[in-house]
Short mmCIF file of C-alpha atoms and ligand atoms in Angstrom, two decimals:
data_model
loop_
_atom_site.label_atom_id
_atom_site.label_comp_id
_atom_site.label_asym_id
_atom_site.label_seq_id
_atom_site.Cartn_x
_atom_site.Cartn_y
_atom_site.Cartn_z
CA MET A 1 21.59 -13.41 -28.45
CA SER A 2 21.49 -12.12 -31.83
CA ARG A 3 18.94 -10.06 -33.44
CA GLY A 4 18.29 -13.25 -35.58
CA ASP A 5 17.93 -15.43 -33.03
CA MET A 6 15.62 -12.94 -30.90
CA ALA A 7 13.08 -13.21 -33.91
CA LYS A 8 12.73 -17.06 -33.75
CA PRO A 9 9.96 -18.63 -31.52
CA LEU A 10 11.10 -20.62 -28.81
CA LEU A 11 7.90 -22.25 -28.12
CA GLY A 12 5.89 -24.44 -30.61
CA HIS A 13 2.40 -23.53 -30.46
CA GLY A 14 -0.20 -26.56 -30.33
CA SER A 15 2.37 -29.24 -29.97
CA THR A 16 0.99 -30.67 -26.81
CA GLU A 17 -2.37 -31.47 -25.23
CA GLY A 18 -1.85 -28.73 -22.86
CA ASP A 19 -0.95 -25.98 -25.20
CA ARG A 20 -3.98 -26.43 -27.36
CA SER A 21 -6.16 -24.57 -25.06
CA ILE A 22 -3.97 -21.65 -25.40
CA THR A 23 -3.26 -21.18 -28.81
CA PRO A 24 -5.93 -18.41 -29.54
CA ALA A 25 -3.60 -15.77 -27.70
CA ALA A 26 -0.58 -16.79 -29.71
CA GLY A 27 0.31 -15.09 -32.77
CA ARG A 28 -1.66 -11.90 -31.48
CA THR A 29 0.03 -8.43 -31.22
CA ILE A 30 1.15 -7.17 -27.98
CA GLY A 31 1.87 -3.72 -27.15
CA VAL A 32 4.83 -2.44 -24.66
CA LEU A 33 5.00 1.10 -23.52
CA GLY A 34 8.64 1.91 -22.53
CA SER A 35 11.85 1.15 -23.84
CA GLY A 36 13.80 0.54 -20.73
CA ASP A 37 15.41 -2.71 -19.47
CA PHE A 38 12.26 -4.33 -18.96
CA ALA A 39 10.51 -3.52 -21.97
CA ARG A 40 13.33 -4.78 -23.92
CA SER A 41 13.60 -8.13 -22.32
CA LEU A 42 9.82 -8.38 -22.62
CA ALA A 43 9.76 -7.74 -26.33
CA ILE A 44 12.47 -10.47 -26.78
CA ARG A 45 10.55 -13.09 -24.92
CA LEU A 46 7.44 -12.24 -26.69
CA VAL A 47 8.90 -12.37 -30.19
CA CYS A 48 10.46 -15.68 -29.07
CA SER A 49 7.09 -17.04 -28.05
CA GLY A 50 5.61 -16.15 -31.29
CA PHE A 51 3.88 -13.04 -30.88
CA LYS A 52 3.93 -9.80 -32.70
CA VAL A 53 5.22 -6.80 -30.71
CA VAL A 54 5.01 -3.18 -31.17
CA VAL A 55 6.77 -0.95 -28.65
CA GLY A 56 5.60 2.56 -28.04
CA SER A 57 8.54 4.92 -27.03
CA ARG A 58 8.87 8.59 -26.54
CA ASN A 59 11.81 8.52 -28.93
CA PRO A 60 11.52 5.51 -31.23
CA LYS A 61 14.13 6.37 -33.59
CA ARG A 62 17.02 6.12 -30.67
CA LYS A 63 15.37 2.92 -29.04
CA ALA A 64 14.69 0.83 -31.96
CA SER A 65 18.16 -0.76 -32.27
CA LEU A 66 17.91 -1.97 -28.86
CA PHE A 67 15.04 -4.31 -29.74
CA PRO A 68 14.80 -7.44 -32.03
CA SER A 69 14.17 -6.84 -35.79
CA ALA A 70 10.79 -8.58 -35.58
CA ALA A 71 9.60 -5.97 -33.18
CA GLU A 72 8.14 -2.77 -34.56
CA VAL A 73 9.22 0.28 -32.35
CA THR A 74 7.14 3.21 -33.04
CA PHE A 75 5.71 6.30 -31.03
CA GLN A 76 3.56 5.57 -28.04
CA ALA A 77 -0.06 6.43 -29.50
CA GLU A 78 1.01 4.54 -32.66
CA ALA A 79 1.54 1.51 -30.77
CA VAL A 80 -1.24 1.60 -28.75
CA LYS A 81 -3.72 1.91 -31.64
CA LYS A 82 -2.11 -1.51 -32.80
CA THR A 83 -3.06 -3.73 -30.04
CA ASP A 84 -5.59 -4.45 -27.30
CA VAL A 85 -3.05 -5.86 -24.74
CA ILE A 86 -0.58 -3.28 -23.47
CA PHE A 87 2.38 -4.10 -20.93
CA VAL A 88 3.07 -0.79 -19.20
CA ALA A 89 6.81 -1.06 -18.56
CA VAL A 90 7.15 2.60 -17.24
CA PHE A 91 7.71 3.49 -13.64
CA ARG A 92 4.66 4.50 -11.71
CA GLU A 93 6.00 8.00 -11.22
CA HIS A 94 5.52 8.51 -14.85
CA TYR A 95 2.17 6.93 -15.32
CA SER A 96 0.33 10.65 -15.33
CA THR A 97 2.72 11.24 -18.58
CA LEU A 98 0.74 8.67 -20.22
CA CYS A 99 -2.58 10.27 -19.43
CA ASP A 100 -2.41 11.96 -23.19
CA LEU A 101 -3.15 8.40 -24.54
CA ALA A 102 -6.30 8.03 -22.25
CA ASP A 103 -8.60 8.10 -25.57
CA VAL A 104 -6.65 5.58 -27.62
CA LEU A 105 -6.16 3.26 -24.54
CA ALA A 106 -10.05 3.16 -23.60
CA GLY A 107 -11.35 -0.41 -23.83
CA LYS A 108 -7.60 -2.21 -23.81
CA ILE A 109 -6.06 -4.31 -21.45
CA LEU A 110 -3.20 -2.75 -19.27
CA VAL A 111 -0.70 -5.00 -17.58
CA ASP A 112 0.96 -3.26 -14.83
CA VAL A 113 4.32 -4.65 -14.33
CA SER A 114 5.65 -2.13 -11.83
CA ASN A 115 7.24 -2.41 -8.49
CA ASN A 116 7.89 -0.19 -5.66
CA THR A 117 11.02 0.73 -3.86
CA GLU A 118 9.65 0.03 -0.29
CA ILE A 119 7.09 -2.24 0.92
CA ASN A 120 3.78 -0.59 1.23
CA TYR A 121 5.43 2.75 -0.24
CA HIS A 122 2.08 4.13 -1.28
CA LYS A 123 -1.37 3.72 0.22
CA GLU A 124 -2.78 2.29 -3.24
CA SER A 125 -0.86 -0.25 -5.10
CA ASN A 126 0.68 0.89 -8.47
CA ALA A 127 -1.89 -1.27 -10.39
CA GLU A 128 -5.14 0.29 -8.74
CA TYR A 129 -3.33 3.89 -9.30
CA LEU A 130 -2.97 2.97 -13.15
CA ALA A 131 -6.69 1.76 -13.03
CA SER A 132 -7.74 5.28 -11.55
CA LEU A 133 -5.78 7.05 -14.00
CA PHE A 134 -7.31 5.10 -17.00
CA PRO A 135 -10.88 4.27 -15.90
CA ALA A 136 -11.80 3.21 -19.43
CA CYS A 137 -8.98 0.55 -19.35
CA THR A 138 -8.97 -2.97 -17.79
CA VAL A 139 -6.01 -3.32 -15.56
CA VAL A 140 -4.16 -6.49 -14.77
CA LYS A 141 -1.34 -6.91 -12.34
CA GLY A 142 1.31 -9.33 -13.43
CA PHE A 143 4.93 -10.18 -14.25
CA ASN A 144 6.52 -7.75 -11.73
CA VAL A 145 7.96 -11.01 -9.85
CA VAL A 146 9.84 -11.86 -13.04
CA SER A 147 12.96 -9.92 -13.51
CA ALA A 148 14.36 -8.57 -16.74
CA TRP A 149 17.02 -11.14 -16.71
CA THR A 150 14.39 -14.14 -16.19
CA LEU A 151 12.52 -12.85 -19.22
CA GLN A 152 15.57 -12.77 -21.48
CA SER A 153 17.03 -16.09 -20.21
CA GLY A 154 13.74 -17.70 -20.54
CA ALA A 155 11.61 -19.43 -17.98
CA ARG A 156 14.39 -22.13 -17.72
CA ASP A 157 16.30 -19.92 -15.49
CA GLY A 158 14.94 -18.27 -12.51
CA ASN A 159 11.42 -18.05 -11.10
CA LYS A 160 8.78 -19.44 -13.23
CA GLN A 161 5.80 -18.21 -11.59
CA VAL A 162 3.79 -15.10 -12.61
CA LEU A 163 1.35 -13.73 -10.07
CA ILE A 164 -1.62 -12.26 -11.59
CA CYS A 165 -4.64 -10.44 -10.57
CA SER A 166 -7.46 -8.28 -11.77
CA ASN A 167 -11.13 -7.37 -11.37
CA ASN A 168 -11.85 -8.53 -14.75
CA GLN A 169 -11.77 -12.27 -15.19
CA GLU A 170 -11.44 -12.37 -19.04
CA ALA A 171 -8.67 -9.94 -19.25
CA LYS A 172 -6.95 -11.97 -16.43
CA ARG A 173 -7.25 -15.18 -18.65
CA THR A 174 -5.66 -13.48 -21.60
CA VAL A 175 -2.68 -12.21 -19.54
CA ALA A 176 -2.50 -15.61 -18.05
CA GLU A 177 -2.53 -17.28 -21.50
CA ILE A 178 0.30 -15.12 -22.74
CA ALA A 179 2.41 -15.78 -19.77
CA GLN A 180 1.88 -19.66 -20.35
CA ILE A 181 2.90 -19.32 -24.08
CA MET A 182 5.94 -17.49 -22.78
CA GLY A 183 6.78 -20.45 -20.67
CA PHE A 184 5.97 -19.00 -17.27
CA THR A 185 3.30 -20.56 -14.88
CA PRO A 186 0.55 -18.14 -14.23
CA VAL A 187 -1.04 -18.01 -10.47
CA ASP A 188 -4.31 -16.36 -10.05
CA MET A 189 -4.05 -14.17 -7.20
CA GLY A 190 -7.73 -12.97 -7.46
CA CYS A 191 -8.93 -9.66 -7.58
CA MET A 192 -7.26 -6.17 -7.85
CA SER A 193 -7.19 -6.11 -3.95
CA SER A 194 -4.15 -8.51 -4.10
CA ALA A 195 -1.99 -6.17 -6.27
CA CYS A 196 -0.46 -4.63 -3.19
CA GLU A 197 0.61 -7.82 -1.97
CA ILE A 198 1.80 -8.97 -5.26
CA GLU A 199 4.04 -5.74 -5.47
CA ASN A 200 5.71 -6.46 -2.30
CA ILE A 201 6.60 -9.95 -2.89
CA PRO A 202 9.92 -8.87 -4.97
CA LEU A 203 10.96 -6.21 -1.92
CA ARG A 204 10.97 -8.96 0.79
CA LEU A 205 14.18 -10.18 2.01
CA LEU A 206 14.25 -13.88 2.83
CA PRO A 207 11.32 -13.83 4.90
CA ALA A 208 11.27 -17.44 5.64
CA TRP A 209 14.71 -17.06 6.97
CA LYS A 210 14.19 -14.04 9.39
CA ILE A 211 13.50 -16.19 12.43
CA PRO A 212 15.91 -19.06 11.79
CA ILE A 213 18.93 -16.57 11.25
CA PHE A 214 18.08 -14.46 14.52
CA LEU A 215 17.91 -18.00 16.30
CA ALA A 216 21.30 -19.10 14.90
CA LEU A 217 22.72 -15.61 15.80
CA GLY A 218 21.20 -15.53 19.08
CA LEU A 219 22.63 -19.15 20.06
CA PHE A 220 25.87 -18.11 18.50
CA LEU A 221 26.12 -14.92 20.67
CA CYS A 222 25.29 -17.31 24.05
CA PHE A 223 27.57 -19.87 23.31
CA PHE A 224 30.47 -17.43 22.19
CA THR A 225 29.89 -15.62 25.33
CA TYR A 226 30.08 -18.85 27.34
CA ASN A 227 33.11 -20.28 25.56
CA LEU A 228 34.94 -16.61 25.84
CA ILE A 229 34.60 -16.67 29.61
CA ARG A 230 35.91 -20.39 29.86
CA GLN A 231 38.57 -19.98 27.31
CA VAL A 232 39.76 -16.47 27.53
CA ILE A 233 38.39 -14.67 30.49
CA HIS A 234 39.10 -17.46 33.15
CA PRO A 235 42.88 -18.21 32.24
CA PHE A 236 43.24 -14.34 32.43
CA ILE A 237 41.65 -13.80 35.86
CA LYS A 238 42.95 -16.95 37.27
CA GLU A 239 46.46 -17.24 35.89
CA GLN A 240 47.06 -13.66 34.22
CA LYS A 241 47.48 -15.51 30.87
CA ASN A 242 46.61 -13.69 27.79
CA LYS A 243 44.81 -15.98 25.43
CA LEU A 244 42.95 -13.47 23.43
CA TYR A 245 44.44 -15.02 20.30
CA LYS A 246 42.08 -17.95 20.71
CA ILE A 247 39.11 -15.60 19.79
CA PRO A 248 39.02 -15.83 16.10
CA ILE A 249 39.46 -19.46 15.74
CA GLU A 250 39.55 -21.70 18.82
CA VAL A 251 36.50 -19.78 20.62
CA VAL A 252 34.77 -19.69 17.10
CA ASN A 253 35.41 -23.28 16.56
CA THR A 254 33.89 -24.47 19.63
CA THR A 255 31.02 -22.31 19.25
CA LEU A 256 29.88 -23.46 15.84
CA PRO A 257 29.24 -26.93 16.59
CA CYS A 258 27.08 -26.04 19.52
CA VAL A 259 25.05 -23.96 17.44
CA SER A 260 24.80 -26.61 14.63
CA TYR A 261 23.94 -29.42 17.11
CA VAL A 262 21.32 -27.40 19.02
CA MET A 263 19.92 -26.05 15.68
CA LEU A 264 19.76 -29.56 14.34
CA SER A 265 17.77 -30.76 17.64
CA LEU A 266 15.48 -27.72 17.26
CA VAL A 267 14.67 -29.30 13.66
CA TYR A 268 13.05 -32.26 15.64
CA LEU A 269 11.87 -30.69 18.83
CA PRO A 270 8.64 -28.98 17.35
CA GLY A 271 7.54 -32.41 15.85
CA VAL A 272 8.22 -33.84 19.27
CA LEU A 273 5.90 -31.09 20.91
CA ALA A 274 3.48 -31.50 18.22
CA ALA A 275 3.19 -35.37 18.84
CA CYS A 276 2.85 -34.56 22.82
CA SER A 277 0.10 -32.09 21.89
CA GLN A 278 -1.77 -34.75 19.84
CA LEU A 279 -1.33 -37.48 22.32
CA TYR A 280 -2.53 -35.10 25.15
CA TYR A 281 -5.56 -33.96 23.38
CA GLY A 282 -6.24 -37.14 21.65
CA THR A 283 -6.95 -35.49 18.26
CA LYS A 284 -5.04 -34.10 15.11
CA TYR A 285 -7.74 -31.62 14.61
CA ARG A 286 -6.83 -29.11 17.14
CA ARG A 287 -4.89 -26.12 15.90
CA PHE A 288 -1.34 -25.91 17.44
CA PRO A 289 -0.33 -22.53 19.11
CA ASP A 290 0.74 -20.06 16.42
CA TRP A 291 4.63 -20.23 17.94
CA LEU A 292 4.61 -24.02 17.19
CA ASP A 293 3.05 -23.67 13.79
CA GLN A 294 5.67 -21.05 12.84
CA TRP A 295 8.37 -23.20 14.45
CA LEU A 296 7.19 -26.14 12.27
CA GLN A 297 7.09 -23.89 9.17
CA HIS A 298 10.95 -23.09 9.53
CA ARG A 299 12.47 -26.38 10.11
CA LYS A 300 13.86 -26.53 6.79
CA GLN A 301 15.80 -23.23 7.07
CA ILE A 302 16.79 -24.17 10.84
CA GLY A 303 18.26 -27.38 9.39
CA LEU A 304 20.07 -25.75 6.63
CA LEU A 305 21.68 -23.27 9.04
CA SER A 306 22.70 -26.25 11.23
CA PHE A 307 24.32 -27.51 8.19
CA PHE A 308 26.02 -24.46 7.48
CA CYS A 309 27.52 -24.11 10.95
CA ALA A 310 28.73 -27.84 10.94
CA ALA A 311 30.37 -26.97 7.37
CA LEU A 312 32.20 -24.08 9.04
CA HIS A 313 33.19 -26.08 11.85
CA ALA A 314 34.65 -28.94 9.72
CA VAL A 315 36.88 -26.20 7.91
CA TYR A 316 37.80 -24.31 11.06
CA SER A 317 38.79 -27.76 12.43
CA LEU A 318 40.84 -28.75 9.53
CA CYS A 319 42.73 -25.28 9.78
CA LEU A 320 43.65 -25.72 13.63
CA PRO A 321 47.02 -27.32 12.88
CA MET A 322 48.16 -24.47 10.35
CA ARG A 323 48.03 -21.76 12.97
CA ARG A 324 51.11 -20.45 14.06
CA SER A 325 50.06 -20.54 17.93
CA HIS A 326 49.47 -24.28 17.31
CA ARG A 327 53.00 -24.85 16.06
CA TYR A 328 54.66 -22.74 18.79
CA LEU A 329 52.55 -25.11 21.48
CA LEU A 330 53.68 -28.21 19.67
CA ILE A 331 57.43 -27.21 19.92
CA GLU A 332 57.08 -25.85 23.30
CA THR A 333 55.59 -29.37 24.26
CA ALA A 334 58.29 -31.12 22.47
CA VAL A 335 61.13 -29.19 24.24
CA LYS A 336 59.49 -29.67 27.42
CA GLN A 337 59.52 -33.58 26.81
CA ALA A 338 63.26 -33.47 25.83
CA VAL A 339 64.09 -31.56 28.92
CA GLU A 340 62.13 -33.78 30.95
CA LYS A 341 63.45 -36.96 29.12
CA LYS A 342 60.12 -38.27 28.40
CA MET A 343 60.42 -40.69 25.46
CA ASN A 344 56.69 -42.02 25.39
CA ILE A 345 53.77 -39.60 25.35
CA TRP A 346 51.19 -42.02 23.70
CA VAL A 347 48.11 -41.99 25.57
CA GLU A 348 46.05 -44.83 24.23
CA GLU A 349 42.62 -43.55 25.61
CA GLU A 350 43.14 -39.89 24.07
CA VAL A 351 44.12 -41.64 20.79
CA TRP A 352 40.98 -43.69 20.62
CA ARG A 353 38.85 -40.84 21.86
CA MET A 354 40.06 -38.74 19.09
CA GLU A 355 39.80 -41.13 16.26
CA ILE A 356 36.25 -42.10 17.11
CA TYR A 357 34.96 -38.65 17.31
CA ILE A 358 36.48 -37.42 14.15
CA SER A 359 35.15 -40.19 12.16
CA VAL A 360 31.54 -39.84 13.74
CA GLY A 361 31.87 -36.16 13.37
CA ILE A 362 32.65 -36.67 9.35
CA ILE A 363 29.64 -39.47 9.10
CA ALA A 364 27.20 -36.57 10.97
CA LEU A 365 28.45 -33.81 8.48
CA GLY A 366 27.86 -36.17 5.52
CA LEU A 367 24.34 -36.82 6.71
CA LEU A 368 23.63 -33.31 7.12
CA SER A 369 24.88 -32.71 3.73
CA LEU A 370 22.43 -35.22 2.22
CA LEU A 371 19.64 -33.40 4.19
CA ALA A 372 20.67 -30.21 2.97
CA ILE A 373 20.73 -31.31 -0.77
CA THR A 374 17.43 -33.20 -0.45
CA SER A 375 15.92 -30.22 0.94
CA LEU A 376 16.67 -28.21 -2.48
CA PRO A 377 13.28 -28.01 -4.40
CA SER A 378 14.72 -29.46 -7.37
CA ILE A 379 15.93 -32.35 -5.61
CA ALA A 380 13.07 -32.52 -3.24
CA ASN A 381 10.63 -32.61 -6.33
CA SER A 382 12.31 -35.77 -7.77
CA LEU A 383 11.67 -37.81 -4.58
CA ASN A 384 8.30 -39.22 -3.75
CA TRP A 385 6.95 -38.52 -0.31
CA ARG A 386 8.09 -41.70 1.14
CA GLU A 387 11.68 -41.08 0.06
CA PHE A 388 11.51 -37.45 0.95
CA SER A 389 10.17 -38.35 4.59
CA PHE A 390 12.62 -41.15 4.99
CA VAL A 391 15.75 -38.79 4.22
CA GLN A 392 14.58 -35.85 6.18
CA SER A 393 12.91 -37.76 9.24
CA THR A 394 14.72 -41.01 9.51
CA LEU A 395 18.11 -40.05 8.24
CA GLY A 396 17.81 -36.59 9.94
CA PHE A 397 17.27 -38.35 13.29
CA ILE A 398 20.16 -40.70 12.79
CA ALA A 399 22.35 -37.74 12.10
CA LEU A 400 21.08 -36.01 15.54
CA VAL A 401 22.02 -39.38 17.19
CA ILE A 402 25.27 -39.38 15.38
CA SER A 403 26.18 -35.80 16.34
CA THR A 404 25.32 -36.85 19.79
CA LEU A 405 27.88 -39.46 19.61
CA HIS A 406 30.38 -37.11 18.33
CA THR A 407 29.65 -34.69 21.16
CA LEU A 408 29.87 -37.49 23.76
CA THR A 409 33.26 -38.89 22.70
CA TYR A 410 34.53 -35.33 22.18
CA GLY A 411 33.66 -34.73 25.97
CA TRP A 412 34.62 -38.14 27.18
CA SER A 413 35.03 -37.89 30.84
CA ARG A 414 35.40 -34.08 31.16
CA ALA A 415 32.01 -33.54 32.63
CA PHE A 416 33.35 -35.56 35.56
CA ASP A 417 36.81 -33.65 35.69
CA GLU A 418 36.84 -30.96 38.41
CA ASN A 419 39.19 -28.81 36.50
CA GLN A 420 36.94 -28.36 33.58
CA TYR A 421 34.51 -26.49 35.78
CA LYS A 422 36.03 -22.73 35.06
CA PHE A 423 33.99 -20.33 37.43
CA TYR A 424 32.00 -23.34 38.27
CA LEU A 425 30.40 -23.37 34.77
CA PRO A 426 30.33 -26.97 33.10
CA PRO A 427 32.01 -27.74 30.00
CA THR A 428 29.97 -26.26 26.99
CA TYR A 429 29.52 -29.77 25.33
CA THR A 430 27.34 -30.85 28.56
CA LEU A 431 24.94 -27.70 28.08
CA THR A 432 24.62 -28.59 24.31
CA LEU A 433 23.35 -32.10 25.24
CA LEU A 434 20.26 -31.01 26.82
CA VAL A 435 17.90 -30.24 23.96
CA PRO A 436 19.18 -33.17 21.60
CA CYS A 437 18.99 -35.72 24.42
CA THR A 438 15.42 -34.64 25.28
CA VAL A 439 14.44 -35.00 21.42
CA ILE A 440 16.04 -38.43 21.31
CA ILE A 441 14.50 -39.70 24.67
CA ALA A 442 11.14 -38.37 23.39
CA LYS A 443 11.70 -40.21 20.21
CA VAL A 444 12.50 -43.33 21.54
CA ILE A 445 9.50 -43.04 24.05
CA PHE A 446 7.23 -42.40 20.83
CA SER A 447 8.65 -45.50 19.14
CA LEU A 448 7.29 -47.93 21.95
CA PRO A 449 4.51 -49.74 20.28
CA CYS A 450 1.76 -48.53 22.70
CA ILE A 451 2.44 -45.02 22.02
CA ARG A 452 3.29 -45.22 18.50
CA HIS A 453 -0.03 -47.11 17.65
CA ARG A 454 -2.15 -44.35 19.47
CA LEU A 455 -0.05 -41.58 17.64
CA LEU A 456 -0.67 -43.47 14.27
CA ARG A 457 -4.38 -43.64 15.01
CA ILE A 458 -4.55 -40.01 15.76
CA ARG A 459 -2.78 -39.25 12.73
CA ARG A 460 -5.35 -41.18 10.86
CA GLY A 461 -8.31 -39.44 12.22
CA TRP A 462 -9.23 -41.13 15.46
CA GLU A 463 -10.12 -38.86 18.27
CA LYS A 464 -10.35 -39.27 21.96
CA GLY A 465 -14.06 -39.49 23.08
CA ARG A 466 -15.58 -39.90 19.89
CA TYR A 467 -17.37 -43.02 18.63
CA VAL A 468 -15.47 -43.98 15.54
CA LYS A 469 -15.03 -46.83 12.83
CA PHE A 470 -11.56 -47.70 12.22
CA VAL A 471 -9.33 -50.04 10.25
CA LEU A 472 -5.82 -50.54 11.32
CA PRO A 473 -3.18 -53.05 10.06
CA SER A 474 -2.67 -55.89 12.73
CA ALA A 475 0.67 -57.11 13.81
CA THR A 476 0.44 -59.94 10.97
CA GLY A 477 -0.14 -57.17 8.34
CA GLU A 478 -3.76 -58.24 8.06
CA TYR A 479 -6.31 -55.29 8.26
CA SER A 480 -8.71 -55.42 10.93
CA SER A 481 -11.83 -53.37 11.35
CA GLY A 482 -14.17 -52.62 14.15
CA GLU A 483 -16.19 -50.20 15.89
CA THR A 484 -14.93 -48.83 19.19
CA SER A 485 -15.34 -46.00 21.77
CA SER A 486 -12.14 -44.28 20.84
CA ASN A 487 -11.28 -43.36 24.28
CA VAL A 488 -10.47 -47.14 24.89
P1 NAP B 501 13.97 1.93 -17.24
O1 NAP B 501 14.91 1.00 -17.82
O2 NAP B 501 14.23 2.87 -16.40
O3 NAP B 501 12.82 1.98 -18.31
C1 NAP B 501 11.84 2.83 -18.32
C2 NAP B 501 11.31 3.18 -19.37
O4 NAP B 501 10.14 4.01 -19.19
C3 NAP B 501 12.03 4.29 -20.19
O5 NAP B 501 12.80 3.44 -20.97
C4 NAP B 501 11.08 5.12 -20.88
O6 NAP B 501 11.06 4.70 -22.31
C5 NAP B 501 9.70 5.03 -20.08
N1 NAP B 501 9.14 6.19 -20.00
C6 NAP B 501 7.90 6.59 -20.28
N2 NAP B 501 7.53 7.79 -19.72
C7 NAP B 501 8.49 8.10 -19.15
C8 NAP B 501 8.75 9.35 -18.31
N3 NAP B 501 7.96 10.39 -18.50
N4 NAP B 501 10.15 9.59 -17.72
C9 NAP B 501 11.20 8.68 -18.03
N5 NAP B 501 10.76 7.23 -18.56
C10 NAP B 501 9.49 7.23 -19.10
O7 NAP B 501 13.05 0.84 -16.11
P2 NAP B 501 12.75 -0.82 -16.23
O8 NAP B 501 13.91 -1.59 -15.37
O9 NAP B 501 12.68 -1.20 -17.66
O10 NAP B 501 11.51 -0.93 -15.58
C11 NAP B 501 10.22 -0.53 -16.03
C12 NAP B 501 9.14 -1.01 -15.24
O11 NAP B 501 9.20 -2.49 -15.10
C13 NAP B 501 9.00 -0.50 -13.75
O12 NAP B 501 8.07 -0.26 -13.43
C14 NAP B 501 10.00 -1.59 -13.08
O13 NAP B 501 9.30 -1.53 -11.78
C15 NAP B 501 9.26 -2.79 -13.60
N6 NAP B 501 10.01 -4.01 -13.33
C16 NAP B 501 11.35 -4.09 -13.81
C17 NAP B 501 12.09 -5.23 -13.71
C18 NAP B 501 13.55 -5.17 -13.95
O14 NAP B 501 14.13 -6.18 -13.67
N7 NAP B 501 14.03 -4.20 -14.56
C19 NAP B 501 11.43 -6.22 -13.00
C20 NAP B 501 10.00 -6.02 -12.44
C21 NAP B 501 9.43 -4.95 -12.93
P3 NAP B 501 10.93 5.77 -23.68
O15 NAP B 501 12.16 6.86 -23.25
O16 NAP B 501 11.22 4.89 -24.61
O17 NAP B 501 9.59 6.48 -23.49
#
């Protein structure tokens, strides 16, 4: 962005109904203490949004060229005198060096934008610390969840939310208005006691993904060990054959679909357990146990990891014929056939098995891709609730059924072949079928009219043992109403 561009306001004020309420804040002078990355991006954004900006630096001459020409860069004390709202774009460690400004800062709003390097690193939040250093000022915590990059690129790219908290409602409102004019969405997080929580947010590493990732790793480890025993250790012990070369591709490729398939069923299992609980207790108002609540909240991440493993499985499978080991085995088989003078090695059943399971696998992967895409917030927001639940619930369940078909056609009759039981361990695919089949059978049972009807009523607020008035659609689509003892 050129310095000229930086001076142009990006957002017009008062152009929409919503903007009208926030115009009073526009055009005012905003102060920024500090001239680092954040201060610079903030100044650019403020200028683009129509504010006058005055930057306070310890060395204004040296730093002035880094800022848009419309922003005034001066000494800290000078800058502070010219405005009532000052963004403190300085690290917490240097707050004490600003104490000389205490008199000029008195009565003004200080916006603490700082972050820490570790979660709960200090006993008190940075904002509370700043407030303790400047008791005559009003401190507002905000903008720390927005990066310098997001500020520069504008709210079009990156996080749009700005979390704000303060003990002073008026000051909070002023900062919220500024955020809104800058194109961000202010989120009121309450009073200053929330500052610690707000400061911890940018430091969290994928909090919603922790449990699903551990789950996927746990499953991967279990299935990998199981496949390793069957595919590598068994031939070594029983036939003294070295099959270690199978580990990087073959063993991994038999493990990935197991993880993907089981994870996909784990997306739908908590829903089944929740329905069982609602049917058993005859109410939807009873809280689920914490573990089930957590599980329900992580379904999206579990589903995305299932898709990730399925996609890897597809790529690994495509690469199988490229391996040198595969080519050697093909040539070896061809030579053996030539020696034994076998002309026709076509096994019709095997051909069909493979054609079907690959085709069904591709369809399952296609459906999983659809589920993954629609779980992205930008796509999900463009769907209404019915469309979203159709894709996630109905298509998701169809994906589970098709994945089951893929697994069954892959396994074919191997479950009944004695040679497939290495160390008496059944083929891996039979183990993976356990949870998905339970989910599918449960879903089929729930779709029986008598159970479906009861579940529907419970989800509409009906409770066992309570006398309630209800209105339900009849089989003809007409609504019938009546009073009933609900344990009927
Ligand atoms: P920075 O590039 O290191 O800038 C810090 C500025 O503080 C310096 O340029 C300096 O400006 C000023 N300062 C005032 N007194 C100081 C002193 N005694 N010693 C050293 N510097 C002093 O850091 P930054 O990335 O802009 O971050 C500034 C604040 O914004 C931090 O609290 C950070 O947590 C927060 N923040 C940053 C980001 C980001 O993406 N960078 C995102 C969210 C929040 P003068 O030399 O002109 O006085």
